[in-house]
């Protein structure tokens, strides 16, 4: 058979359902082979969002999402998406084309060394040099992409290799079990926890990609140890749990940090230093047990006293089943912090001033969505508000990127989330800056007939940077822009446009958009004066005297 047919068969063998991307002439053999496959081609309007979608498929399913581009300019457009998958630990495969490698009549036209370019931001990058080697290269790339810690992989398929003839066949998949945590390491962890006085559990990103919720809930409920989470650990244990203290949306100085400062031990489950730090370790400060699939990476602000390395679910189960509840544990201060955090977060949740305050916005979105419904956030200052104030009730229902933290991924990740979870309502939440970075994918969403809502928070500015600029005492400069009329913009794509003109309209509009088929875009003016008041001044002035 033709090598490109074999490539497609290898992807089918891996269970691939979608390929996202923009083909170029160097991909035409591959495209022709794809025409005879059940794998669906999802044509996008730019390669970057195709990469974000593939990465999100990987994030949600554990199996690499696949994206396709041409050589040169198509491949460079994947760069940010590769970094997004790699930092975010999302299994994802990029396939790029290339001119023929055996003989070419085009000089260096469009040719860059894509394989080399991908090296620093992938786990595996390779040019296919013979049709016969496609099965082993594809299998190995998938294996590496999925192996903990997951990430991005890249294969380059040159035109002449795609057109070769081969008699090889896909390599059958084999079972892989992750190693369990070492029993002695678990014993030490148990002894450290039993001897501590004010232990806390922290749930990080790694806990959100494998279904470990059940064991974590058992551990928390057996011991009564309160827990908090990182932005990417949201929802692993439902945040309406009475022992949930909050999300460390900021690295320092939030109300939650009053509890962290008093803790003498943090059991850090699934945290990874790529995330914005949930707290800073200091010499002589709180001790940390690192429980993760992979060993801790030492950093100035992260140097745990113990690593428990292996399958997280198994490690948590081992700890939970062998630990004894200690009479010396004292959670009284944590309970006071919880009460205080809850009261603080409830402030302004009903505020009816217009433009809408972030606290009310978060409360309204939470109110209209069910436990399994999904929000996908782009990057802007609202991410801090959603991380802090939104209660996630299930794993992977708050898709945010606290690793590369790139703008432009909110809409594509929401689209992929809807494809993976057609039963869930999906709302993309974007700033007016981040939305415009990939807004053209509205066309793709309309073409795919996705039922979804895009909530645009309109401040006509790069608000996050304005907030930081103000916090550093600089004058307001260089961060304002004008927006298109988002209602007309939506309509131009065949989507429905909605405008929030008073605060009480938001819930009504959201209820309509999430229950009406099609793509809906909501233009929602937002009042960001609260950023400075609450996230800067109030927190600086706060004292942990609760
Ligand atoms: C691709 C990319 N460019 C720049 C940044 C830096 N950055 C972070 S947030 C932000 C502003 C976001 O503006 P907007 O999307 O309007 O959200 P807002 O904060 O105003 O709600 C910028 C420029 C980034 N994270 N990613
Ligand atoms: Mg903005």
Coordinates of C-alpha atoms and ligand atoms in Angstrom, one line a residue:
X1 CA 0.0 0.0 0.0
X2 CA 0.9 3.6 -0.2
X3 CA 2.9 4.9 2.8
X4 CA 0.4 7.7 3.5
X5 CA -2.4 5.0 3.6
X6 CA -0.2 3.1 6.1
X7 CA 0.2 6.3 8.2
X8 CA -3.6 6.7 8.4
X9 CA -4.0 3.0 9.3
X10 CA -1.5 3.6 12.1
X11 CA -3.5 6.5 13.4
X12 CA -6.7 4.4 13.2
X13 CA -4.8 1.8 15.2
X14 CA -4.2 4.4 17.9
X15 CA -7.9 5.2 18.1
X16 CA -7.6 8.7 16.6
X17 CA -11.0 10.2 15.9
X18 CA -10.1 13.7 14.6
X19 CA -7.3 15.4 12.8
X20 CA -7.4 19.2 13.2
X21 CA -5.6 21.5 10.8
X22 CA -4.8 23.2 7.5
X23 CA -3.3 21.0 4.8
X24 CA -0.8 22.3 2.3
X25 CA 0.3 20.8 -1.0
X26 CA 2.9 18.7 0.8
X27 CA 0.1 16.9 2.7
X28 CA -1.9 16.0 -0.3
X29 CA -1.1 12.2 -0.4
X30 CA -1.9 12.1 3.3
X31 CA -5.2 14.0 2.7
X32 CA -6.1 11.6 -0.1
X33 CA -5.5 8.6 2.3
X34 CA -7.6 10.4 5.0
X35 CA -10.5 10.6 2.6
X36 CA -11.0 6.8 2.9
X37 CA -10.8 6.8 6.7
X38 CA -13.3 7.2 9.5
X39 CA -11.1 9.7 11.1
X40 CA -12.7 13.1 10.7
X41 CA -10.7 16.0 9.3
X42 CA -11.6 19.2 11.2
X43 CA -10.4 22.0 8.9
X44 CA -9.5 25.1 10.9
X45 CA -8.7 28.7 9.8
X46 CA -5.3 28.8 11.4
X47 CA -2.9 26.1 12.6
X48 CA -2.5 27.4 16.1
X49 CA -6.1 26.8 17.2
X50 CA -5.9 23.4 15.5
X51 CA -3.0 22.6 17.9
X52 CA -5.0 24.0 20.9
X53 CA -7.9 21.7 19.9
X54 CA -5.7 18.6 19.5
X55 CA -4.1 19.3 22.9
X56 CA -7.4 19.7 24.5
X57 CA -8.6 16.4 23.1
X58 CA -5.4 14.9 24.7
X59 CA -6.0 16.7 28.0
X60 CA -9.6 15.4 28.2
X61 CA -9.2 11.8 26.9
X62 CA -5.6 10.9 27.9
X63 CA -5.0 9.9 24.2
X64 CA -3.1 12.3 22.0
X65 CA -5.1 14.7 19.9
X66 CA -3.7 15.0 16.4
X67 CA -3.2 18.1 14.2
X68 CA -1.9 18.5 10.7
X69 CA -0.1 21.3 8.8
X70 CA 2.1 21.9 5.9
X71 CA 5.9 22.6 6.2
X72 CA 7.4 26.0 7.0
X73 CA 4.7 28.6 7.8
X74 CA 2.1 25.9 8.8
X75 CA 4.6 24.3 11.1
X76 CA 5.7 27.6 12.7
X77 CA 2.1 28.3 13.4
X78 CA 2.0 25.2 15.6
X79 CA 4.8 26.4 17.8
X80 CA 2.7 28.1 20.5
X81 CA 0.3 25.1 20.5
X82 CA 3.2 22.7 21.0
X83 CA 4.4 24.7 23.9
X84 CA 0.8 24.8 25.3
X85 CA 0.6 21.0 25.1
X86 CA 4.1 20.5 26.4
X87 CA 3.9 22.8 29.4
X88 CA 0.3 21.8 30.1
X89 CA 1.1 18.0 30.0
X90 CA -1.4 17.4 27.3
X91 CA -0.7 14.5 24.9
X92 CA -0.8 15.8 21.4
X93 CA 0.7 14.9 18.0
X94 CA 1.6 17.3 15.3
X95 CA 2.1 16.0 11.7
X96 CA 3.7 18.4 9.3
X97 CA 4.6 18.0 5.6
X98 CA 7.9 18.6 4.0
X99 CA 9.3 18.8 0.5
X100 CA 10.7 15.6 -1.0
X101 CA 13.9 14.6 0.8
X102 CA 15.5 12.4 -1.9
X103 CA 15.4 15.0 -4.6
X104 CA 13.8 18.4 -4.8
X105 CA 13.6 21.1 -7.5
X106 CA 12.5 23.9 -5.3
X107 CA 15.8 25.0 -3.5
X108 CA 15.0 26.0 0.0
X109 CA 11.6 27.5 -0.7
X110 CA 9.5 27.4 2.5
X111 CA 11.9 25.0 4.1
X112 CA 12.9 25.4 7.7
X113 CA 14.2 22.6 9.9
X114 CA 10.9 21.8 11.6
X115 CA 12.3 18.8 13.4
X116 CA 15.0 21.0 15.0
X117 CA 12.5 23.8 15.7
X118 CA 10.3 21.4 17.6
X119 CA 13.1 20.0 19.8
X120 CA 12.8 22.4 22.8
X121 CA 9.1 22.2 23.0
X122 CA 8.3 18.5 22.4
X123 CA 9.1 15.1 23.9
X124 CA 9.8 13.6 20.5
X125 CA 10.3 15.0 17.1
X126 CA 11.3 13.0 14.0
X127 CA 11.4 13.1 10.2
X128 CA 10.0 9.9 8.6
X129 CA 12.7 8.7 6.2
X130 CA 11.1 5.5 4.9
X131 CA 7.6 4.3 4.5
X132 CA 8.4 1.0 6.2
X133 CA 9.3 2.8 9.4
X134 CA 6.0 4.6 9.7
X135 CA 4.4 1.9 12.1
X136 CA 7.3 2.0 14.6
X137 CA 7.7 5.7 14.5
X138 CA 4.0 6.4 14.9
X139 CA 3.7 3.9 17.7
X140 CA 6.7 5.3 19.6
X141 CA 5.5 8.9 19.2
X142 CA 2.1 7.9 20.7
X143 CA 3.7 6.0 23.5
X144 CA 5.9 8.9 24.4
X145 CA 3.1 11.5 24.1
X146 CA 1.0 9.5 26.6
X147 CA 3.7 8.4 29.0
X148 CA 3.8 10.5 32.2
X149 CA 4.5 13.3 32.1
X150 CA 2.4 13.6 28.8
X151 CA 3.2 16.2 26.2
X152 CA 3.7 17.1 22.6
X153 CA 5.2 15.0 19.9
X154 CA 5.9 15.7 16.2
X155 CA 6.3 13.7 13.0
X156 CA 7.4 15.1 9.7
X157 CA 6.1 13.3 6.6
X158 CA 8.0 14.4 3.5
X159 CA 6.1 14.2 0.2
X160 CA 8.2 11.5 -1.4
X161 CA 8.0 9.3 1.7
X162 CA 4.2 9.7 1.8
X163 CA 4.1 8.4 -1.8
X164 CA 6.4 5.4 -1.3
X165 CA 5.0 1.8 -1.4
X166 CA 5.2 -0.4 1.6
X167 CA 4.0 -3.8 2.8
X168 CA 4.3 -3.0 6.5
X169 CA 1.4 -3.0 8.9
X170 CA 0.6 -1.0 12.1
X171 CA 2.1 -2.4 15.3
X172 CA -0.6 -3.7 17.7
X173 CA -1.0 -1.7 20.9
X174 CA 0.2 -3.3 24.1
X175 CA -0.9 -2.8 27.7
X176 CA 1.2 -0.5 29.9
X177 CA 0.7 -0.1 33.6
X178 CA 2.2 2.8 35.4
X179 CA 4.6 1.7 38.3
X180 CA 3.1 1.9 41.8
X181 CA 4.6 4.2 44.4
X182 CA 7.2 2.5 46.6
X183 CA 5.8 1.1 49.8
X184 CA 8.6 2.5 51.9
X185 CA 8.2 6.0 50.5
X186 CA 4.5 5.7 51.4
X187 CA 5.4 4.5 54.9
X188 CA 7.6 7.6 55.4
X189 CA 4.8 9.8 54.0
X190 CA 2.3 8.3 56.4
X191 CA 4.6 8.7 59.4
X192 CA 5.2 12.4 58.4
X193 CA 1.5 13.1 58.2
X194 CA 0.7 11.3 61.4
X195 CA 3.4 13.3 63.3
X196 CA 2.3 16.6 61.9
X197 CA -0.1 18.9 63.7
X198 CA -1.6 21.0 60.9
X199 CA -1.4 19.1 57.7
X200 CA -3.0 20.3 54.5
X201 CA -3.7 18.6 51.2
X202 CA -3.0 20.4 47.9
X203 CA -4.4 19.1 44.7
X204 CA -2.6 20.0 41.5
X205 CA -2.8 19.6 37.7
X206 CA -1.6 16.0 37.6
X207 CA -4.5 14.9 39.7
X208 CA -6.9 16.3 37.2
X209 CA -5.9 14.2 34.2
X210 CA -6.4 10.7 35.8
X211 CA -9.5 9.8 37.5
X212 CA -8.2 9.7 41.1
X213 CA -11.1 11.7 42.7
X214 CA -12.5 8.7 44.5
X215 CA -9.3 7.8 46.4
X216 CA -8.7 11.5 47.2
X217 CA -12.2 11.9 48.6
X218 CA -11.7 8.8 50.7
X219 CA -8.3 10.1 52.1
X220 CA -9.8 13.5 52.9
X221 CA -12.9 12.1 54.5
X222 CA -11.1 9.4 56.5
X223 CA -8.6 11.9 57.9
X224 CA -10.6 15.1 57.9
X225 CA -7.5 16.9 56.5
X226 CA -8.7 20.1 54.8
X227 CA -7.6 20.6 51.2
X228 CA -7.0 23.4 48.7
X229 CA -6.1 23.2 45.0
X230 CA -4.1 24.9 42.2
X231 CA -5.9 26.4 39.2
X232 CA -5.4 23.3 37.2
X233 CA -6.4 21.0 40.0
X234 CA -9.9 22.5 40.2
X235 CA -12.7 20.0 40.5
X236 CA -10.8 16.8 41.2
X237 CA -12.6 16.8 44.6
X238 CA -15.8 18.8 44.3
X239 CA -15.3 22.3 45.7
X240 CA -18.5 22.4 47.6
X241 CA -16.9 19.9 50.0
X242 CA -16.9 21.1 53.6
X243 CA -13.2 20.6 53.9
X244 CA -12.3 22.7 50.8
X245 CA -10.4 25.8 51.7
X246 CA -10.1 27.4 48.3
X247 CA -8.0 27.7 45.1
X248 CA -4.6 29.2 45.2
X249 CA -5.2 31.5 42.3
X250 CA -2.5 33.9 43.5
X251 CA 1.0 32.7 44.6
X252 CA 1.0 34.6 47.8
X253 CA -0.9 36.9 50.2
X254 CA -4.4 35.7 49.5
X255 CA -6.7 34.9 52.4
X256 CA -6.1 31.2 51.7
X257 CA -2.4 31.8 52.4
X258 CA -3.2 32.5 56.0
X259 CA -3.9 28.7 56.3
X260 CA -0.9 27.7 54.2
X261 CA 1.4 29.8 56.4
X262 CA 0.1 28.0 59.5
X263 CA 0.4 24.5 58.0
X264 CA 3.4 22.4 59.1
X265 CA 3.0 19.9 56.3
X266 CA 1.5 20.0 52.8
X267 CA 0.7 16.8 51.0
X268 CA 1.1 18.0 47.5
X269 CA -0.8 15.7 45.1
X270 CA -0.1 16.1 41.4
X271 CA 1.4 19.5 41.5
X272 CA 3.9 20.4 38.8
X273 CA 6.2 23.5 38.9
X274 CA 5.0 24.6 35.5
X275 CA 1.9 26.0 37.2
X276 CA 2.0 29.4 38.7
X277 CA 3.1 28.5 42.2
X278 CA 0.2 28.0 44.7
X279 CA 2.6 29.1 47.5
X280 CA 6.3 29.6 47.9
X281 CA 8.4 27.2 49.9
X282 CA 11.1 28.9 52.2
X283 CA 14.0 27.4 54.0
X284 CA 12.8 26.2 57.5
X285 CA 9.1 26.8 56.4
X286 CA 6.3 24.3 55.8
X287 CA 7.4 20.8 54.8
X288 CA 6.1 19.3 51.6
X289 CA 5.4 15.7 50.5
X290 CA 5.4 15.5 46.7
X291 CA 3.1 12.8 45.4
X292 CA 3.2 12.6 41.6
X293 CA 3.8 10.3 38.6
X294 CA 7.2 11.8 38.3
X295 CA 9.8 13.1 40.8
X296 CA 9.7 16.7 41.9
X297 CA 11.8 19.2 40.0
X298 CA 13.9 21.2 42.4
X299 CA 13.3 24.9 42.2
X300 CA 14.1 27.9 44.4
X301 CA 10.5 27.9 45.6
X302 CA 9.9 24.2 45.5
X303 CA 12.2 21.6 47.3
X304 CA 10.0 18.9 48.9
X305 CA 11.2 16.9 51.9
X306 CA 9.8 13.7 50.4
X307 CA 8.9 12.4 46.9
X308 CA 6.3 9.6 46.6
X309 CA 6.7 8.7 42.9
X310 CA 4.3 6.5 41.0
X311 CA 0.7 6.2 40.0
X312 CA -1.1 9.0 41.9
X313 CA -4.3 7.1 42.4
X314 CA -2.4 4.1 43.8
X315 CA -0.3 6.3 46.1
X316 CA -3.3 8.1 47.5
X317 CA -5.1 4.8 48.0
X318 CA -2.1 3.4 49.8
X319 CA -1.8 6.4 52.1
X320 CA -5.5 6.5 52.7
X321 CA -5.8 2.8 53.6
X322 CA -2.9 2.7 56.0
X323 CA -3.0 6.0 57.7
X324 CA -4.2 6.4 61.3
X325 CA -6.1 9.4 62.4
X326 CA -4.0 11.4 64.8
X327 CA -5.5 13.0 68.0
X328 CA -2.9 15.7 67.7
X329 CA -4.2 17.1 64.4
X330 CA -5.6 20.5 64.9
X331 CA -7.7 22.0 62.1
X332 CA -9.4 24.7 64.1
X333 CA -7.5 27.6 62.5
X334 CA -8.1 26.2 59.0
X335 CA -11.8 26.1 59.7
X336 CA -11.8 29.7 60.6
X337 CA -9.9 30.5 57.5
X338 CA -12.4 28.6 55.4
X339 CA -15.3 30.6 56.9
X340 CA -13.5 33.8 56.3
X341 CA -12.5 32.9 52.7
X342 CA -16.1 31.8 51.9
X343 CA -17.4 35.1 53.3
X344 CA -14.9 37.1 51.3
X345 CA -15.7 35.3 48.1
X346 CA -19.4 35.8 48.5
X347 CA -18.9 39.6 48.6
X348 CA -20.5 41.3 45.6
X349 CA -21.8 38.1 44.2
X350 CA -25.2 39.8 44.0
X351 CA -23.9 43.3 43.1
X352 CA -26.2 44.7 40.4
X353 CA -24.1 47.7 39.3
X354 CA -23.3 47.9 35.6
X355 CA -20.9 47.1 33.9
X356 CA -20.9 43.8 35.8
X357 CA -18.4 43.2 38.6
X358 CA -16.3 40.0 38.2
X359 CA -17.7 38.5 41.4
X360 CA -21.3 38.7 40.1
X361 CA -20.2 37.5 36.7
X362 CA -18.6 34.3 38.2
X363 CA -21.7 33.8 40.4
X364 CA -24.0 34.0 37.4
X365 CA -22.1 31.6 35.3
X366 CA -21.9 29.1 38.2
X367 CA -25.7 29.5 38.8
X368 CA -26.7 28.6 35.3
X369 CA -24.3 25.6 34.7
X370 CA -24.6 22.1 36.1
X371 CA -21.9 20.1 37.8
X372 CA -20.7 18.4 34.6
X373 CA -20.9 21.5 32.4
X374 CA -17.6 23.0 31.3
X375 CA -16.1 26.4 31.2
X376 CA -13.0 26.9 29.1
X377 CA -11.0 30.1 30.0
X378 CA -8.7 32.1 27.8
X379 CA -6.0 34.2 29.6
X380 CA -6.8 37.5 31.2
X381 CA -7.5 38.9 34.6
X382 CA -10.9 37.1 34.8
X383 CA -9.0 33.9 35.1
X384 CA -7.9 34.9 38.6
X385 CA -11.5 35.7 39.5
X386 CA -12.8 32.4 38.1
X387 CA -10.0 30.4 39.7
X388 CA -10.7 32.0 43.1
X389 CA -14.5 32.3 43.1
X390 CA -15.9 29.6 40.8
X391 CA -16.7 26.3 42.5
X392 CA -15.7 23.4 40.2
X393 CA -17.8 20.4 41.0
X394 CA -16.2 17.8 38.8
X395 CA -12.8 16.9 37.2
X396 CA -11.9 18.7 34.1
X397 CA -14.9 21.0 34.1
X398 CA -12.7 24.2 34.4
X399 CA -10.3 24.1 31.5
X400 CA -7.8 26.8 32.1
X401 CA -4.2 27.1 31.1
X402 CA -2.0 28.0 34.1
X403 CA 1.1 26.6 32.4
X404 CA 1.9 28.4 29.2
X405 CA -1.0 30.8 30.0
X406 CA -1.3 31.8 26.4
X407 CA -4.0 34.0 25.1
X408 CA -6.1 32.6 22.2
X409 CA -6.8 29.1 23.5
X410 CA -10.1 29.7 25.2
X411 CA -12.3 29.3 22.2
X412 CA -10.5 26.4 20.5
X413 CA -10.3 24.5 23.8
X414 CA -14.1 25.0 24.4
X415 CA -14.8 23.7 20.9
X416 CA -12.7 20.5 21.5
X417 CA -14.4 20.1 24.9
X418 CA -17.8 20.2 23.3
X419 CA -16.7 17.6 20.7
X420 CA -15.5 15.3 23.5
X421 CA -18.5 16.0 25.8
X422 CA -21.5 16.6 23.6
X423 CA -23.8 16.1 26.6
X424 CA -22.3 18.9 28.6
X425 CA -23.0 22.6 28.1
X426 CA -19.8 24.4 27.2
X427 CA -19.0 28.1 27.7
X428 CA -15.8 29.7 26.5
X429 CA -14.9 32.7 28.7
X430 CA -12.6 35.1 26.9
X431 CA -11.3 38.6 27.3
X432 CA -11.8 40.9 24.3
X433 CA -8.1 40.6 23.7
X434 CA -7.8 36.8 23.9
X435 CA -11.0 36.2 21.9
X436 CA -9.7 38.2 19.0
X437 CA -6.5 36.2 18.8
X438 CA -8.5 33.2 17.4
X439 CA -11.9 34.6 16.8
X440 CA -11.9 33.3 13.2
X441 CA -12.5 29.8 14.6
X442 CA -16.2 30.9 15.1
X443 CA -16.5 29.9 11.5
X444 CA -15.2 26.4 12.3
X445 CA -17.6 26.2 15.3
X446 CA -20.6 27.2 13.1
X447 CA -19.5 24.8 10.3
X448 CA -19.3 22.0 12.9
X449 CA -22.7 22.9 14.2
X450 CA -21.4 23.0 17.8
X451 CA -23.8 24.1 20.5
X452 CA -21.8 26.5 22.6
X453 CA -21.6 29.9 24.2
X454 CA -18.7 32.3 24.0
X455 CA -18.8 34.9 26.8
X456 CA -16.6 37.9 25.9
X457 CA -15.6 40.2 28.8
X458 CA -15.4 43.6 27.3
X459 CA -13.1 46.2 28.8
X460 CA -11.6 47.4 25.5
X461 CA -8.2 46.7 26.9
X462 CA -5.5 44.2 27.8
X463 CA -7.0 44.4 31.3
X464 CA -4.7 41.9 33.1
X465 CA -1.6 44.0 32.1
X466 CA -3.4 47.2 33.1
X467 CA -4.0 45.7 36.5
X468 CA -0.3 44.8 36.8
X469 CA 0.8 48.2 35.5
X470 CA -1.3 49.9 38.1
X471 CA 0.0 47.5 40.8
X472 CA 3.6 48.5 39.9
X473 CA 2.7 52.2 40.3
X474 CA 2.9 53.0 36.6
X475 CA 0.7 55.4 34.7
X476 CA -2.1 54.0 32.5
X477 CA -0.4 53.7 29.1
X478 CA -0.5 51.6 26.0
X479 CA -3.1 49.0 26.7
X480 CA -6.4 50.2 25.3
X481 CA -8.0 49.3 22.0
X482 CA -11.3 49.4 20.2
X483 CA -13.5 46.4 19.6
X484 CA -15.6 45.4 16.7
X485 CA -19.4 45.3 17.3
X486 CA -19.3 41.7 18.7
X487 CA -23.1 41.2 17.9
X488 CA -22.6 42.0 14.3
X489 CA -19.3 40.1 14.3
X490 CA -21.2 37.0 15.5
X491 CA -23.9 37.4 12.9
X492 CA -21.4 37.8 10.1
X493 CA -20.2 34.2 10.9
X494 CA -23.8 32.9 11.1
X495 CA -23.6 32.7 14.9
X496 CA -26.0 34.5 17.3
X497 CA -24.9 37.7 18.9
X498 CA -26.1 38.9 22.3
X499 CA -25.3 42.1 24.2
X500 CA -25.6 42.5 28.0
X501 CA -27.0 45.9 28.6
X502 CA -27.8 45.6 32.3
X503 CA -26.3 43.3 34.9
X504 CA -29.6 41.4 35.5
X505 CA -29.7 40.4 31.8
X506 CA -26.6 38.2 32.0
X507 CA -28.2 35.2 33.6
X508 CA -31.2 35.4 31.3
X509 CA -29.0 35.6 28.2
X510 CA -26.8 32.7 29.4
X511 CA -29.8 30.5 30.2
X512 CA -31.1 31.1 26.6
X513 CA -27.7 30.5 24.9
X514 CA -26.8 27.3 26.7
X515 CA -30.2 25.8 25.9
X516 CA -30.5 27.0 22.3
X517 CA -28.7 25.2 19.5
X518 CA -25.9 26.9 17.7
X519 CA -22.9 29.1 18.5
X520 CA -23.7 32.1 20.7
X521 CA -21.5 35.1 21.3
X522 CA -22.2 37.3 24.3
X523 CA -20.7 40.8 24.6
X524 CA -20.5 41.5 28.3
X525 CA -19.0 44.8 29.5
X526 CA -17.1 44.3 32.7
X527 CA -16.1 46.6 35.5
X528 CA -12.5 45.9 36.4
X529 CA -12.1 48.5 39.1
X530 CA -12.6 45.6 41.4
X531 CA -9.2 44.1 40.4
X532 CA -7.3 46.9 42.0
X533 CA -9.7 47.2 45.0
X534 CA -9.9 43.5 45.9
X535 CA -6.9 41.8 44.4
X536 CA -4.4 44.5 45.2
X537 CA -5.3 46.9 47.9
X538 CA -7.5 44.7 50.1
X539 CA -5.1 41.8 50.0
X540 CA -2.1 44.0 50.8
X541 CA -4.0 45.4 53.8
X542 CA -5.3 42.1 55.0
X543 CA -3.7 40.5 58.1
X544 CA -4.0 36.9 59.1
X545 CA -5.6 37.6 62.4
X546 CA -8.8 35.7 61.7
Ligands
LIG1 C1 -0.2 35.1 23.4 C2 -0.1 36.0 24.6 N1 0.3 37.2 24.4 C3 0.4 38.1 25.5 C4 0.2 37.6 26.8 C5 0.4 38.5 28.0 N2 -1.0 38.8 28.5 C6 -1.5 38.1 29.5 S1 -3.1 38.5 29.9 C7 -3.0 39.7 28.7 C8 -4.2 40.7 28.5 C9 -5.5 39.9 28.3 O1 -6.4 40.8 27.8 P1 -7.9 40.3 27.5 O2 -7.9 39.1 26.8 O3 -8.7 41.4 27.0 O4 -8.4 39.9 29.0 P2 -8.6 41.0 30.2 O5 -7.5 40.8 31.1 O6 -8.8 42.3 29.6 O7 -9.9 40.5 30.8 C10 -1.8 39.8 28.0 C11 -1.5 40.7 26.9 C12 -0.2 36.2 26.9 N3 -0.4 35.6 28.1 N4 -0.3 35.4 25.8
LIG2 MG1 -9.8 42.9 27.9

